[in-house]
Structures are given as structure tokens and as C-alpha cells.
């Protein structure tokens, strides 16, 4: 798929922007803080209604305004034109109709009931400086990465996640209540039956989530391992593994996962009651990275971490393409300056067939990769478009002056 047009209203530093885009690489260049990343952010927002930089919609609303409106028009690889629009209205104190924030999502002009309904409609993969958090931060960033990817591939998964969250909240509420009752009455028998009801449902839902995550991680594992050798040109061995509840191994059936989860929840119950929350399950799982036989977090250098994240993103891209039959749009934010020319070239080569949005402050870093090794100059004009971004104004640079 490829984006043909975006329309922004009161989004970040854009009061109003209508901009057309073209096949191939869309190179956005300009000084810092002009609005380059904001454009990539608005495009990414249309995949899952969440920014890659923040979970707070209010930060996206232009300062002094109370709503934002983002629309992208794109053409699928099958040649169908579609449109995603997100209209967010902030809460306004004193306005009875705006007590809570409101978010409306539209697909081809039709309002979608839930965020889950937009999953998989428009797919984009983003590479941004923030992605290093995938390695440096705690497991929640890695779970989010997996969850968003799987939701794009398989939208019913998103509903399972919401249901799981709901069930977990119910179970945790009951645990807290049991903890209080237990302290008062010293009697647990009656409540164990109540817990069992939630455990049954949680085990059911968990099994679907865990099995799908395992399956996808196994696929990413192979793709990312290929990608890292391709990017670095070295024989690095990258291994990914999904870390879950003890004794749930790969290659067991959904029913078996469910049974183990149910038993583990039961064994865990006394401990959970004393803590007042559920200590095991998909909400505690993690994605582990191993490079050349060693755990990545404490050992890998900054450069290696960057290559790992990039490989992970390339794996995501390939997996989306393989499973959906559509080429996702690629968003490359400030990555060029961080890669040496060899890596830059190999990256550009591997994303050749996709529409990409590439931000940079120094045009020559991007162009050199294209001009010297990949294309003859005659190909270049068709293959990329250059836009200057200057204080929220986007200007397409005519080909003859490039
Ligand atoms: N909610 C907002 N309202 C108005 N301006 C914003 C908002 N959020 C960010 N900005 C402005 O957007 C600019 C940064 O845009 P960004 O796209 O990140 O820059 P860059 O071109 O360096 O990628 C800054 O000038 C910042 O002040
Ligand atoms: Mg930026």
C-alpha cells in the first residue's frame, strides 16, 4: 500500500496541512523541530490510533486548540483507494458535551465502533530513535510491540487482549476483596469457587494470546536473524524467544496451554491474594533477545542494539507483507544519520519495494546511498520525491533542482 495524501488539522505544529505523496521514497528534510517527525507520527497514528511517541492524545493536539483531525488517503497494492480519519476532541471543562475526551475513527467515511476495528486496515512500520526503548526499557514496551504487530496481522487478537484485560481487572478486584475478607474472617473456602470462575476464563483467553505470541515470535526469530546479517554484513546470530509462564513450552496444544494456565493460577492463588493482584500470565510475559549466545541488554553495544532493533523492524515488515499480501508503508525517522554508509545502503536496498518516508537533516546522507550504489541517475527521479519541511510548511522540491 502507499499513501497518496495526508490532511492534518490542529495536529502538533500543523494548523492545517494538505500534502500529496508519491510512490517510492518520500524524503523529508529540514532543520530540527520543523515538523518532519510529526508527519511520520500522523501516518503511524492511522495504523492503530496510538502515536509511537506518546500514549497521550492531548500532546498531539496543537497547543491552544481542543481537537485534532488526521486523515490519510492510501491505495492498496490491489489498487483500491481507501481513507482513514481520526478526529480527537479533548475534554473541555464546563462543557457538558465534552466532559470526557472523544475519539472518532472513520474508515472510508464510515465511523468505526471500536479501535480494534481499524487494526489491519492500514499498515505501517516505523523505525525511530524511540525504538531503542524496545531493548532498554522493561517488558511492557516489548509486549506492546508484539501486541500491535499481531493485532495488525490478526485483528481478533486485539479483542482477546481487551477481554483479557477486563478479566484480569475482575480477578484482581476479587483478590483484593479476598485479602480484606481473609484478614477479617480467616476463611477462604467460599471464595475459591469465585476465583475458579475467573481462572477458567482467564486460562482460556491467555492460551489464545500466548500461543499466537509464540507462533509469531518464532517467525520473527528467523526473519530477524536473516535481517541482521543483511544489515551488518557480519555473521551475527540474533535469537528471539518468548518468555512466558513456567512449563508452557513451545509445540504444545492450545488445550494444554489452557490446562497449565488454569493449574498455575490455582497454585498461585494464595500468593496472589496476599499481593492483591495476579502475578502470572500474558501481562507479565516478555520477549528475550540473544545476540551471539548472550543476553542483549547487559552486553550489546549501542551500535549492536541499533542493528537489533532495525532487524526486528525489518522482520516486522516482512512478516506483515507475507501474511497480508500488502507491502506496509515504512517510516524511517532520523535513522540515516545513525547508520554508517554500508548499513544505510543495505537498509535502503532491503526496503526497495516499499513506499517509505525518510526524515533527515542532511539530504546528502540519504541521497548518497541512493546515487552511488543502488540506482542509475535516470531511475532516481521516478524513485523518490524530496520535500523541504520548514516551520510546519511542506514544499515539494522540483526534480530539476534536486
Ligand atoms: N502539541 C503541539 N502543539 C504545537 N506545536 C507542537 C506540539 N507538539 C510539538 N510541537 C512542535 O513541533 C515541533 C517539532 O516537530 P517534529 O516533527 O518533532 O520536528 P522535527 O522536524 O525535528 O522532526 C516543535 O517545534 C514543537 O514545538
Ligand atoms: Mg524529528
mmCIF file of N, CA and C in Angstrom, residues 334-340 344 359-362 365:
data_model
loop_
_atom_site.group_PDB
_atom_site.id
_atom_site.type_symbol
_atom_site.label_atom_id
_atom_site.label_comp_id
_atom_site.label_asym_id
_atom_site.label_seq_id
_atom_site.Cartn_x
_atom_site.Cartn_y
_atom_site.Cartn_z
ATOM 1 N N UNK A 334 14.903 9.771 11.284
ATOM 2 C CA UNK A 334 16.269 10.070 11.753
ATOM 3 C C UNK A 334 17.171 8.848 11.866
ATOM 4 N N UNK A 335 16.909 7.796 11.131
ATOM 5 C CA UNK A 335 17.772 6.619 11.276
ATOM 6 C C UNK A 335 19.026 6.725 10.422
ATOM 7 N N UNK A 336 18.908 7.493 9.333
ATOM 8 C CA UNK A 336 20.026 7.537 8.396
ATOM 9 C C UNK A 336 21.308 8.060 9.043
ATOM 10 N N UNK A 337 21.154 9.094 9.864
ATOM 11 C CA UNK A 337 22.354 9.713 10.444
ATOM 12 C C UNK A 337 23.040 8.760 11.427
ATOM 13 N N UNK A 338 22.279 7.774 11.928
ATOM 14 C CA UNK A 338 22.860 6.881 12.930
ATOM 15 C C UNK A 338 23.560 5.673 12.330
ATOM 16 N N UNK A 339 23.392 5.471 11.022
ATOM 17 C CA UNK A 339 23.990 4.286 10.398
ATOM 18 C C UNK A 339 25.196 4.676 9.559
ATOM 19 N N UNK A 340 26.182 3.796 9.518
ATOM 20 C CA UNK A 340 27.297 4.082 8.612
ATOM 21 C C UNK A 340 26.826 3.818 7.186
ATOM 22 N N UNK A 344 23.477 1.861 5.810
ATOM 23 C CA UNK A 344 22.449 2.696 5.199
ATOM 24 C C UNK A 344 22.077 2.135 3.829
ATOM 25 N N UNK A 359 13.038 10.793 7.087
ATOM 26 C CA UNK A 359 13.370 12.157 7.528
ATOM 27 C C UNK A 359 14.878 12.277 7.699
ATOM 28 N N UNK A 360 15.385 13.459 7.438
ATOM 29 C CA UNK A 360 16.815 13.710 7.663
ATOM 30 C C UNK A 360 17.052 15.215 7.740
ATOM 31 N N UNK A 361 18.171 15.562 8.332
ATOM 32 C CA UNK A 361 18.538 16.984 8.351
ATOM 33 C C UNK A 361 19.545 17.259 7.239
ATOM 34 N N UNK A 362 20.255 16.205 6.852
ATOM 35 C CA UNK A 362 21.283 16.368 5.824
ATOM 36 C C UNK A 362 20.913 15.486 4.628
ATOM 37 N N UNK A 365 23.057 12.569 3.095
ATOM 38 C CA UNK A 365 23.169 11.234 3.711
ATOM 39 C C UNK A 365 22.231 10.232 3.072
#
